[in-house]
Amino acid sequence: HRTITFEQNIVYWDNASPLFGGDLSDTQFVFDRNVYWRVGGGDLQFGKRSLKEWNGIGMDLQSVIADPLLVDPVVGDFTLRPGSPALKLGFQPIELRGVGVRSDWRKQR
């Protein structure tokens, strides 16, 4: 039984908060083929583990910590540039037009 499957994601954040908090000692989940990137760098902790320790329990074995090469995330353009490590891991971009919070969301209710 798997509780969570977390595969082929781009995890991108720009603050100092931890990537994944908590213990994460329950290994009833699968993490793999993800791209992790914190703007400005810094250590990534997977619960209380380093990436090497996280890999040691079989998690994110094919994942990378690398700039995903987003076009302009500051203004909401999350299109991948050619050569993105996410594409090399099999990430399939989706059409993002109309996805997320929009200023006219109340009118659509």
PDB file of C-alpha atoms in Angstrom:
ATOM      1  CA  HIS A   1       0.000   0.000   0.000  1.00  0.00           C
ATOM      2  CA  ARG A   2       1.315   3.447  -0.928  1.00  0.00           C
ATOM      3  CA  THR A   3       0.024   6.527   0.850  1.00  0.00           C
ATOM      4  CA  ILE A   4       1.530   9.075  -1.558  1.00  0.00           C
ATOM      5  CA  THR A   5       3.108   8.947  -5.010  1.00  0.00           C
ATOM      6  CA  PHE A   6       5.008  12.145  -5.814  1.00  0.00           C
ATOM      7  CA  GLU A   7       6.661  11.832  -9.223  1.00  0.00           C
ATOM      8  CA  GLN A   8       7.674  14.093 -12.124  1.00  0.00           C
ATOM      9  CA  ASN A   9       7.073  17.380 -10.318  1.00  0.00           C
ATOM     10  CA  ILE A  10       8.909  20.672 -10.311  1.00  0.00           C
ATOM     11  CA  VAL A  11       9.219  21.960  -6.756  1.00  0.00           C
ATOM     12  CA  TYR A  12      10.256  25.604  -6.888  1.00  0.00           C
ATOM     13  CA  TRP A  13      10.171  28.010  -3.993  1.00  0.00           C
ATOM     14  CA  ASP A  14      11.782  31.286  -3.027  1.00  0.00           C
ATOM     15  CA  ASN A  15      11.838  31.450   0.742  1.00  0.00           C
ATOM     16  CA  ALA A  16      13.838  29.934   3.554  1.00  0.00           C
ATOM     17  CA  SER A  17      11.124  27.605   4.826  1.00  0.00           C
ATOM     18  CA  PRO A  18      11.931  23.886   4.810  1.00  0.00           C
ATOM     19  CA  LEU A  19      11.042  21.874   1.736  1.00  0.00           C
ATOM     20  CA  PHE A  20       9.264  19.085   3.604  1.00  0.00           C
ATOM     21  CA  GLY A  21       8.698  19.377   7.324  1.00  0.00           C
ATOM     22  CA  GLY A  22       8.025  16.652   9.788  1.00  0.00           C
ATOM     23  CA  ASP A  23       9.512  13.259  10.363  1.00  0.00           C
ATOM     24  CA  LEU A  24       8.814  11.515   7.025  1.00  0.00           C
ATOM     25  CA  SER A  25       9.858   8.216   8.564  1.00  0.00           C
ATOM     26  CA  ASP A  26       6.773   6.462   7.181  1.00  0.00           C
ATOM     27  CA  THR A  27       8.058   5.058   3.900  1.00  0.00           C
ATOM     28  CA  GLN A  28       4.635   4.160   2.521  1.00  0.00           C
ATOM     29  CA  PHE A  29       5.219   6.676  -0.228  1.00  0.00           C
ATOM     30  CA  VAL A  30       7.187   7.047  -3.438  1.00  0.00           C
ATOM     31  CA  PHE A  31       9.136  10.157  -4.461  1.00  0.00           C
ATOM     32  CA  ASP A  32      11.055  10.107  -7.756  1.00  0.00           C
ATOM     33  CA  ARG A  33      11.953  11.932 -10.986  1.00  0.00           C
ATOM     34  CA  ASN A  34      11.362  15.361  -9.409  1.00  0.00           C
ATOM     35  CA  VAL A  35      13.260  18.614  -9.870  1.00  0.00           C
ATOM     36  CA  TYR A  36      13.827  20.608  -6.680  1.00  0.00           C
ATOM     37  CA  TRP A  37      15.004  24.212  -6.700  1.00  0.00           C
ATOM     38  CA  ARG A  38      15.158  26.888  -4.021  1.00  0.00           C
ATOM     39  CA  VAL A  39      15.833  30.366  -5.360  1.00  0.00           C
ATOM     40  CA  GLY A  40      19.015  31.590  -3.702  1.00  0.00           C
ATOM     41  CA  GLY A  41      20.262  28.097  -2.895  1.00  0.00           C
ATOM     42  CA  GLY A  42      20.700  26.625   0.538  1.00  0.00           C
ATOM     43  CA  ASP A  43      20.487  23.127   1.945  1.00  0.00           C
ATOM     44  CA  LEU A  44      17.452  21.019   1.177  1.00  0.00           C
ATOM     45  CA  GLN A  45      16.087  18.799   3.891  1.00  0.00           C
ATOM     46  CA  PHE A  46      13.618  16.026   3.229  1.00  0.00           C
ATOM     47  CA  GLY A  47      12.021  15.886   6.632  1.00  0.00           C
ATOM     48  CA  LYS A  48      15.076  15.538   8.836  1.00  0.00           C
ATOM     49  CA  ARG A  49      17.222  13.991   6.085  1.00  0.00           C
ATOM     50  CA  SER A  50      19.736  15.312   3.586  1.00  0.00           C
ATOM     51  CA  LEU A  51      19.248  14.307  -0.051  1.00  0.00           C
ATOM     52  CA  LYS A  52      21.885  11.577   0.368  1.00  0.00           C
ATOM     53  CA  GLU A  53      20.061  10.167   3.410  1.00  0.00           C
ATOM     54  CA  TRP A  54      16.732  10.504   1.583  1.00  0.00           C
ATOM     55  CA  ASN A  55      18.168   8.553  -1.359  1.00  0.00           C
ATOM     56  CA  GLY A  56      19.449   5.968   1.133  1.00  0.00           C
ATOM     57  CA  ILE A  57      15.883   4.957   1.983  1.00  0.00           C
ATOM     58  CA  GLY A  58      15.004   4.686  -1.713  1.00  0.00           C
ATOM     59  CA  MET A  59      13.430   8.114  -2.242  1.00  0.00           C
ATOM     60  CA  ASP A  60      14.063  10.443  -5.203  1.00  0.00           C
ATOM     61  CA  LEU A  61      16.774   8.211  -6.659  1.00  0.00           C
ATOM     62  CA  GLN A  62      16.388   9.778 -10.114  1.00  0.00           C
ATOM     63  CA  SER A  63      15.504  13.276  -8.910  1.00  0.00           C
ATOM     64  CA  VAL A  64      17.761  16.318  -9.156  1.00  0.00           C
ATOM     65  CA  ILE A  65      18.363  19.581  -7.377  1.00  0.00           C
ATOM     66  CA  ALA A  66      18.710  21.944 -10.313  1.00  0.00           C
ATOM     67  CA  ASP A  67      17.318  25.132 -11.771  1.00  0.00           C
ATOM     68  CA  PRO A  68      14.270  23.979 -13.783  1.00  0.00           C
ATOM     69  CA  LEU A  69      14.870  26.804 -16.284  1.00  0.00           C
ATOM     70  CA  LEU A  70      11.463  28.447 -15.996  1.00  0.00           C
ATOM     71  CA  VAL A  71      10.961  31.351 -18.402  1.00  0.00           C
ATOM     72  CA  ASP A  72       9.885  34.019 -15.869  1.00  0.00           C
ATOM     73  CA  PRO A  73       8.298  32.669 -12.679  1.00  0.00           C
ATOM     74  CA  VAL A  74       8.281  36.113 -11.031  1.00  0.00           C
ATOM     75  CA  VAL A  75       5.539  37.218 -13.431  1.00  0.00           C
ATOM     76  CA  GLY A  76       3.843  33.809 -13.555  1.00  0.00           C
ATOM     77  CA  ASP A  77       5.415  32.375 -16.718  1.00  0.00           C
ATOM     78  CA  PHE A  78       6.265  28.808 -15.734  1.00  0.00           C
ATOM     79  CA  THR A  79       7.017  27.674 -19.271  1.00  0.00           C
ATOM     80  CA  LEU A  80      10.106  25.475 -19.428  1.00  0.00           C
ATOM     81  CA  ARG A  81      13.073  26.614 -21.461  1.00  0.00           C
ATOM     82  CA  PRO A  82      14.769  24.129 -23.786  1.00  0.00           C
ATOM     83  CA  GLY A  83      17.281  22.021 -21.876  1.00  0.00           C
ATOM     84  CA  SER A  84      15.279  22.009 -18.646  1.00  0.00           C
ATOM     85  CA  PRO A  85      16.294  19.091 -16.404  1.00  0.00           C
ATOM     86  CA  ALA A  86      12.558  18.449 -15.896  1.00  0.00           C
ATOM     87  CA  LEU A  87      12.185  17.549 -19.569  1.00  0.00           C
ATOM     88  CA  LYS A  88      15.101  15.123 -19.277  1.00  0.00           C
ATOM     89  CA  LEU A  89      13.243  13.365 -16.434  1.00  0.00           C
ATOM     90  CA  GLY A  90      10.106  12.925 -18.532  1.00  0.00           C
ATOM     91  CA  PHE A  91       8.104  15.895 -17.243  1.00  0.00           C
ATOM     92  CA  GLN A  92       5.251  16.669 -19.630  1.00  0.00           C
ATOM     93  CA  PRO A  93       4.331  20.379 -19.707  1.00  0.00           C
ATOM     94  CA  ILE A  94       0.626  21.204 -19.580  1.00  0.00           C
ATOM     95  CA  GLU A  95      -1.241  24.216 -20.924  1.00  0.00           C
ATOM     96  CA  LEU A  96      -1.254  26.745 -18.077  1.00  0.00           C
ATOM     97  CA  ARG A  97      -3.467  29.407 -19.618  1.00  0.00           C
ATOM     98  CA  GLY A  98      -6.452  29.865 -17.318  1.00  0.00           C
ATOM     99  CA  VAL A  99      -4.951  27.777 -14.493  1.00  0.00           C
ATOM    100  CA  GLY A 100      -4.749  29.236 -10.984  1.00  0.00           C
ATOM    101  CA  VAL A 101      -6.232  32.262  -9.303  1.00  0.00           C
ATOM    102  CA  ARG A 102      -7.612  34.849 -11.682  1.00  0.00           C
ATOM    103  CA  SER A 103      -8.825  38.346 -10.952  1.00  0.00           C
ATOM    104  CA  ASP A 104     -12.247  37.538 -12.427  1.00  0.00           C
ATOM    105  CA  TRP A 105     -12.859  34.373 -10.371  1.00  0.00           C
ATOM    106  CA  ARG A 106     -15.921  35.825  -8.594  1.00  0.00           C
ATOM    107  CA  LYS A 107     -17.669  36.472 -11.903  1.00  0.00           C
ATOM    108  CA  GLN A 108     -17.301  32.817 -12.870  1.00  0.00           C
ATOM    109  CA  ARG A 109     -19.134  31.461  -9.821  1.00  0.00           C
TER     110      ARG A 109
END
